[in-house]
Short mmCIF file of C-alpha atoms in Angstrom, two decimals:
data_model
loop_
_atom_site.label_atom_id
_atom_site.label_comp_id
_atom_site.label_asym_id
_atom_site.label_seq_id
_atom_site.Cartn_x
_atom_site.Cartn_y
_atom_site.Cartn_z
CA MET A 72 10.48 17.34 19.88
CA ASN A 73 9.69 15.79 22.56
CA GLY A 74 12.96 17.57 24.23
CA ASP A 75 11.16 20.73 22.99
CA LEU A 76 8.52 19.93 24.85
CA HIS A 77 9.94 18.51 28.19
CA ARG A 78 12.67 22.21 27.83
CA GLU A 79 9.54 24.43 27.12
CA HIS A 80 7.59 22.77 30.24
CA ALA A 81 10.54 22.83 32.69
CA THR A 82 10.77 26.72 31.87
CA ILE A 83 7.10 27.42 31.68
CA LEU A 84 7.32 24.84 36.06
CA ARG A 85 10.39 27.55 36.78
CA ALA A 86 8.21 30.33 36.59
CA ALA A 87 5.05 28.67 37.94
CA ILE A 88 7.14 27.73 40.55
CA GLY A 89 8.32 31.29 41.65
CA ILE A 90 4.95 33.18 41.20
CA GLY A 91 3.67 30.20 43.98
CA VAL A 92 6.34 31.39 46.46
CA TYR A 93 5.65 34.99 45.76
CA ALA A 94 1.91 33.49 46.12
CA ALA A 95 2.64 31.59 49.87
CA ALA A 96 4.09 34.61 51.05
CA PHE A 97 1.35 37.17 49.53
CA GLY A 98 -0.69 34.35 51.29
CA MET A 99 0.50 34.76 54.59
CA SER A 100 0.41 38.57 54.96
CA PHE A 101 -2.98 38.14 54.18
CA GLY A 102 -3.60 35.23 56.46
CA ALA A 103 -2.12 37.29 59.35
CA VAL A 104 -3.87 40.40 58.29
CA SER A 105 -7.18 38.97 58.06
CA VAL A 106 -7.14 37.46 61.64
CA GLY A 107 -5.62 40.29 63.02
CA SER A 108 -8.38 42.31 61.77
CA GLY A 109 -10.88 40.28 63.26
CA LEU A 110 -12.33 37.61 60.96
CA SER A 111 -11.53 33.74 62.44
CA VAL A 112 -8.98 31.95 61.16
CA ALA A 113 -12.38 29.58 59.00
CA GLN A 114 -13.41 32.84 57.36
CA THR A 115 -9.79 33.66 56.41
CA MET A 116 -9.60 30.20 54.67
CA VAL A 117 -13.22 30.07 53.29
CA LEU A 118 -12.04 33.58 51.43
CA SER A 119 -8.98 32.33 50.36
CA LEU A 120 -9.96 28.82 48.96
CA VAL A 121 -13.47 29.96 47.44
CA LEU A 122 -13.30 34.29 46.75
CA PHE A 123 -9.14 33.09 45.53
CA SER A 124 -8.09 36.54 44.27
CA GLY A 125 -5.87 38.59 46.43
CA ALA A 126 -6.62 42.40 46.14
CA SER A 127 -10.40 41.16 46.26
CA GLN A 128 -9.52 39.41 49.60
CA PHE A 129 -7.96 41.94 51.33
CA ALA A 130 -10.58 44.57 50.39
CA PHE A 131 -12.98 42.26 51.55
CA VAL A 132 -11.13 41.87 55.31
CA GLY A 133 -10.32 46.20 55.21
CA VAL A 134 -13.69 47.14 54.44
CA ALA A 135 -15.69 44.28 56.42
CA THR A 136 -13.78 45.40 60.00
CA ALA A 137 -13.96 49.30 59.52
CA ALA A 138 -17.44 49.63 58.41
CA GLY A 139 -20.51 50.03 60.35
CA SER A 140 -21.79 46.97 58.29
CA PRO A 141 -20.47 44.14 56.72
CA PHE A 142 -22.03 44.06 53.94
CA ALA A 143 -20.02 47.50 52.57
CA ALA A 144 -17.29 45.33 51.84
CA ILE A 145 -19.35 43.01 49.07
CA PRO A 146 -19.44 45.75 46.29
CA ALA A 147 -15.78 46.19 47.30
CA ALA A 148 -14.54 42.75 46.80
CA LEU A 149 -16.53 42.41 43.99
CA LEU A 150 -15.70 45.43 41.98
CA LEU A 151 -12.14 44.65 42.51
CA GLY A 152 -12.42 41.83 40.69
CA VAL A 153 -14.21 42.52 37.64
CA ARG A 154 -11.17 42.72 35.83
CA ASN A 155 -10.99 38.67 36.35
CA ALA A 156 -14.28 38.22 34.25
CA PHE A 157 -11.93 40.14 31.94
CA TYR A 158 -9.19 37.59 31.66
CA GLY A 159 -12.21 35.21 30.07
CA VAL A 160 -11.73 37.36 26.98
CA PRO A 161 -8.14 35.55 26.01
CA LEU A 162 -8.92 32.57 28.05
CA SER A 163 -11.43 31.06 26.19
CA GLU A 164 -9.63 31.31 23.13
CA ILE A 165 -6.58 29.33 24.90
CA LEU A 166 -8.74 27.14 26.53
CA HIS A 167 -11.80 26.48 24.94
CA PRO A 168 -13.14 25.14 28.01
CA ARG A 169 -16.70 23.49 27.27
CA GLY A 170 -19.62 22.24 29.42
CA LEU A 171 -18.60 21.35 33.19
CA SER A 172 -15.14 21.78 32.68
CA ARG A 173 -15.60 25.71 33.06
CA LEU A 174 -17.24 25.33 36.38
CA TRP A 175 -13.36 24.66 37.67
CA THR A 176 -11.34 26.83 34.82
CA ALA A 177 -13.65 29.39 35.91
CA HIS A 178 -11.87 29.59 39.46
CA PHE A 179 -8.15 29.96 38.28
CA VAL A 180 -8.75 32.60 36.09
CA ILE A 181 -6.71 35.33 37.80
CA ASP A 182 -4.00 37.88 37.30
CA GLU A 183 -0.96 35.51 37.29
CA THR A 184 -2.51 32.86 35.33
CA THR A 185 -3.88 34.83 32.45
CA ALA A 186 0.02 36.63 32.70
CA MET A 187 1.38 33.41 32.06
CA ALA A 188 -1.12 31.78 29.59
CA VAL A 189 -1.06 35.20 27.18
CA SER A 190 3.44 35.32 27.29
CA GLN A 191 3.42 32.10 25.72
CA GLU A 192 4.12 31.50 22.52
CA THR A 193 1.90 27.80 21.42
CA PRO A 194 -1.57 27.36 22.48
CA ARG A 195 0.09 24.22 24.06
CA ALA A 196 2.46 26.27 26.27
CA ARG A 197 -0.38 28.41 26.90
CA ARG A 198 -2.21 25.81 28.24
CA TYR A 199 -0.08 24.72 30.04
CA ALA A 200 0.77 28.02 31.43
CA PHE A 201 -2.43 28.40 32.76
CA TRP A 202 -2.36 25.40 34.70
CA ALA A 203 0.89 24.78 36.09
CA THR A 204 0.94 28.30 37.15
CA GLY A 205 -3.24 28.05 38.70
CA LEU A 206 -2.22 24.65 40.19
CA ILE A 207 0.97 25.87 41.99
CA LEU A 208 -0.22 29.25 42.88
CA PHE A 209 -3.35 28.31 44.76
CA ALA A 210 -1.66 25.72 46.61
CA LEU A 211 0.52 27.75 47.95
CA TRP A 212 -2.12 30.33 48.33
CA GLN A 213 -3.78 28.36 50.88
CA LEU A 214 -0.72 26.68 52.92
CA GLY A 215 0.60 30.25 53.29
CA SER A 216 -2.82 31.93 54.49
CA LEU A 217 -3.67 29.10 56.69
CA ALA A 218 0.11 29.73 58.29
CA GLY A 219 -0.58 33.17 58.57
CA ALA A 220 -3.87 33.11 60.25
CA LEU A 221 -2.57 30.90 62.59
CA LEU A 222 0.59 33.08 63.53
CA GLY A 223 -1.58 36.33 63.20
CA THR A 224 -3.81 34.68 66.44
CA ALA A 225 -0.92 33.82 68.09
CA ILE A 226 0.30 37.65 67.95
CA ASP A 227 -0.98 41.45 68.16
CA PRO A 228 -0.56 42.35 64.71
CA ALA A 229 -0.18 46.20 65.66
CA ASP A 230 3.68 45.06 67.33
CA PHE A 231 4.68 43.83 64.24
CA GLY A 232 3.36 46.36 61.72
CA LEU A 233 1.00 44.64 60.32
CA ASP A 234 -1.35 47.74 60.11
CA ALA A 235 1.26 48.59 57.33
CA ALA A 236 1.18 45.67 55.68
CA ALA A 237 -2.31 46.09 53.58
CA PRO A 238 -1.54 49.45 52.34
CA ALA A 239 1.92 48.66 51.12
CA VAL A 240 0.33 45.26 49.42
CA PHE A 241 -2.34 47.88 47.75
CA LEU A 242 0.59 50.17 46.61
CA ALA A 243 2.55 47.01 45.54
CA LEU A 244 -0.38 45.92 43.66
CA LEU A 245 -1.21 49.52 42.33
CA TRP A 246 2.44 50.05 41.30
CA PRO A 247 2.99 48.64 38.31
CA ALA A 248 -0.29 50.06 36.01
CA LEU A 249 1.12 53.65 37.07
CA ALA A 250 3.18 53.71 34.76
CA ARG A 251 0.75 55.17 32.43
CA PRO A 252 0.19 58.54 33.18
CA ALA A 253 -3.44 57.99 32.67
CA ALA A 254 -3.83 55.45 35.39
CA ARG A 255 -1.74 57.90 37.57
CA TRP A 256 -4.43 60.60 37.43
CA VAL A 257 -7.02 58.20 37.94
CA ALA A 258 -5.34 56.59 41.12
CA LEU A 259 -5.02 60.54 42.07
CA ALA A 260 -8.72 61.29 41.61
CA GLY A 261 -10.09 57.86 43.57
CA ALA A 262 -8.02 58.49 46.24
CA GLY A 263 -8.83 62.35 46.64
CA LEU A 264 -12.05 61.21 46.17
CA ALA A 265 -12.35 58.82 48.78
CA LEU A 266 -10.13 60.73 51.44
CA ALA A 267 -13.12 63.60 50.66
CA LEU A 268 -15.97 61.05 51.45
CA VAL A 269 -14.48 59.74 54.57
CA PRO A 270 -16.34 62.71 56.87
CA PHE A 271 -19.58 62.30 55.28
CA VAL A 272 -20.10 58.81 54.16
CA PRO A 273 -20.29 55.32 56.47
CA ALA A 274 -17.19 53.36 56.01
CA GLY A 275 -16.57 51.55 52.55
CA VAL A 276 -18.61 53.90 50.72
CA PRO A 277 -15.77 56.06 49.87
CA VAL A 278 -13.87 53.16 48.42
CA ILE A 279 -16.84 52.16 46.17
CA ALA A 280 -16.86 56.13 45.09
CA ALA A 281 -13.68 55.43 43.72
CA ALA A 282 -15.10 53.06 41.25
CA ALA A 283 -16.91 55.87 39.80
CA VAL A 284 -13.51 57.71 38.61
CA ALA A 285 -12.77 54.68 36.93
CA VAL A 286 -16.23 54.40 35.33
CA LEU A 287 -15.29 58.08 34.49
CA ALA A 288 -11.85 58.16 32.81
CA GLY A 289 -12.36 54.09 31.07
CA LEU A 290 -15.05 56.70 29.01
CA LYS A 291 -13.17 59.61 28.56
CA THR A 292 -9.64 58.70 27.99
CA GLY A 293 -8.81 57.35 24.17
CA SER A 294 -5.57 54.85 25.26
CA ALA A 295 -6.94 51.82 24.60
CA ALA A 296 -5.88 48.72 26.90
CA GLY A 297 -6.86 45.10 26.01
CA PRO A 298 -7.36 42.53 28.67
CA THR A 299 -3.72 41.37 28.45
CA ASP A 300 -2.11 44.93 29.60
CA LEU A 301 -4.79 44.45 32.47
CA ALA A 302 -3.01 41.16 33.50
CA GLU A 303 0.56 42.41 33.08
CA GLU A 304 -0.74 46.25 35.09
CA THR A 305 -2.94 44.15 37.96
CA ARG A 306 -0.06 41.67 39.04
CA MET B 194 -24.99 32.84 60.77
CA THR B 195 -23.15 35.85 61.60
CA ALA B 196 -23.58 39.47 59.08
CA LEU B 197 -19.65 39.08 58.47
CA TRP B 198 -20.50 35.13 57.52
CA ILE B 199 -23.09 36.56 54.82
CA ALA B 200 -21.38 38.83 53.52
CA LEU B 201 -18.26 36.72 52.95
CA ILE B 202 -19.92 34.25 51.28
CA ILE B 203 -21.51 36.60 48.84
CA SER B 204 -18.31 38.02 48.30
CA ALA B 205 -16.93 34.65 47.89
CA VAL B 206 -19.46 33.26 45.33
CA GLY B 207 -20.13 36.53 43.69
CA SER B 208 -16.33 36.59 42.55
CA TYR B 209 -16.50 33.15 41.31
CA LEU B 210 -19.66 33.84 39.08
CA LEU B 211 -17.46 36.94 37.80
CA LYS B 212 -14.78 34.62 36.64
CA LEU B 213 -17.28 32.26 35.21
CA ALA B 214 -19.02 34.58 33.13
CA GLY B 215 -15.89 35.34 31.57
CA ILE B 216 -14.96 32.20 30.30
CA SER B 217 -18.90 32.38 29.85
CA LEU B 218 -19.76 34.68 27.46
CA PRO B 219 -19.77 35.70 24.01
CA ALA B 220 -16.03 37.78 23.83
CA SER B 221 -17.98 40.33 21.78
CA VAL B 222 -20.18 40.99 24.87
CA LEU B 223 -16.54 41.66 26.86
CA ASN B 224 -14.82 43.20 23.63
CA HIS B 225 -15.63 46.38 23.76
CA PRO B 226 -12.67 49.28 23.94
CA ARG B 227 -14.34 51.62 26.22
CA VAL B 228 -15.59 48.69 28.71
CA GLN B 229 -12.19 47.05 29.13
CA ARG B 230 -10.76 50.66 29.97
CA ILE B 231 -13.10 50.95 32.72
CA ALA B 232 -12.26 47.29 33.56
CA THR B 233 -8.23 48.54 33.73
CA PHE B 234 -9.21 51.42 35.67
CA LEU B 235 -11.37 49.75 38.22
CA PRO B 236 -8.23 48.40 40.16
CA VAL B 237 -6.42 51.17 39.81
CA ALA B 238 -8.77 53.40 41.43
CA MET B 239 -10.27 51.66 44.20
CA LEU B 240 -6.53 50.34 45.30
CA ALA B 241 -5.42 54.01 45.77
CA ALA B 242 -8.81 54.48 47.60
CA LEU B 243 -7.82 52.06 49.52
CA VAL B 244 -3.95 53.57 50.51
CA ALA B 245 -5.52 56.67 51.30
CA THR B 246 -8.34 55.24 54.07
CA GLN B 247 -6.35 53.08 55.12
CA LEU B 248 -3.85 55.67 56.35
CA PHE B 249 -6.31 58.71 57.12
CA ASP B 250 -9.54 57.34 57.87
CA SER B 251 -9.92 56.69 61.72
CA GLY B 252 -14.08 55.61 61.81
CA GLY B 253 -15.80 58.21 59.78
CA ARG B 254 -12.73 60.93 60.92
CA TYR B 255 -9.57 61.81 59.47
CA ALA B 256 -6.39 60.59 61.63
CA VAL B 257 -2.93 59.22 61.05
CA ASP B 258 -0.79 56.62 63.07
CA TRP B 259 2.70 58.22 61.98
CA ARG B 260 4.11 55.23 62.34
CA THR B 261 2.06 52.95 59.86
CA LEU B 262 2.68 56.14 57.45
CA ALA B 263 6.61 55.99 57.77
CA GLY B 264 6.40 52.41 57.30
CA VAL B 265 4.35 52.73 54.08
CA GLY B 266 6.14 55.64 53.29
CA ALA B 267 9.46 52.53 53.18
CA ALA B 268 7.76 50.68 51.21
CA VAL B 269 7.33 52.97 48.39
CA ILE B 270 10.60 53.79 48.42
CA ALA B 271 11.39 50.17 48.10
CA LEU B 272 8.51 50.62 45.15
CA LEU B 273 10.71 53.06 43.72
CA LEU B 274 14.27 51.17 44.09
CA LYS B 275 12.52 48.21 42.06
CA ARG B 276 12.44 45.84 44.98
CA GLY B 277 10.44 42.85 44.37
CA PHE B 278 6.58 42.25 46.84
CA LEU B 279 8.46 40.72 49.22
CA VAL B 280 11.00 43.06 50.77
CA VAL B 281 8.06 46.06 49.76
CA PHE B 282 5.87 44.15 52.46
CA GLY B 283 8.84 43.28 54.74
CA VAL B 284 9.84 46.84 54.52
CA ALA B 285 6.40 48.52 55.66
CA VAL B 286 6.17 46.19 58.05
CA VAL B 287 9.50 46.01 59.99
CA VAL B 288 9.90 50.00 60.08
CA THR B 289 5.91 50.17 61.60
CA ALA B 290 7.02 47.36 63.82
CA VAL B 291 10.24 48.94 65.29
CA LEU B 292 8.99 52.89 65.22
CA ARG B 293 6.28 51.58 67.57
CA LEU B 294 8.68 49.56 69.74
CA ILE B 295 10.72 52.85 70.17
CA THR B 296 8.04 55.02 70.94
CA GLY B 297 6.17 52.42 72.78
#
């Protein structure tokens, strides 16, 4: 029994370290893009430490630095973060957070920890997977962000093609979800609506307007998706 | 404190509160199929919109830097070939950087 537990933990830990390495690279690209767009190293690190959700962080930087007012970035970052609230449904059943422990558990509720936790077989393994993935990913995400931000201050991001990094990262995050035909239409309509609005509204608004497509599609289509699918698709 | 700092802190704290709400609210509040579908589609629509605007929106008018476009096109090919995040990211950045170097 003890040996089984050991093996189970080792397997989870290996997967968590793999995700951590990916997070370090992802964090590095975020740090470099963020500083390259005009945020300071301190601002970049507050995003990584406190906001701690990759897609929202990239969206914040992209919209805040392109828009006339940085406040346009708030709805963009928060609407992208709405999915994290839904991860609470399966995670509450796994972790049973009570009282104060909710406060620190909540910080680690993201795509990767949810996907790792729900894919384990026993309650104990699920809890272990959540915390192992959360803590390793958090540490490496910070290290990556800091390294990228410091690197970004030393170079001209355009010379190194970093202006292509953010759209490429968004595509990579979007890609798995596009396996579902309904999602393909939503992506196409979201991009189309945003582009159509570009000449008429302030920067940042086209991206927020795309959220309306998601709401309409969600009200109309019949194929149900649980929060678990959500984690699988957006990671 | 600058507007950027204020927007940044509101976004960061708001994002944390969304996570906290998720593990604090009773499951019945979030467990509606419709609400869940909307939550699934939100990142899809918004990430697609971000890709589109970052490529074709230059401060409220349409413009495209073909070298960035080529880099992201190369990233799409990497995705079609089922490459991981690192390769996709690397391909986009390197193709754009090399094209910019060549064309000055």
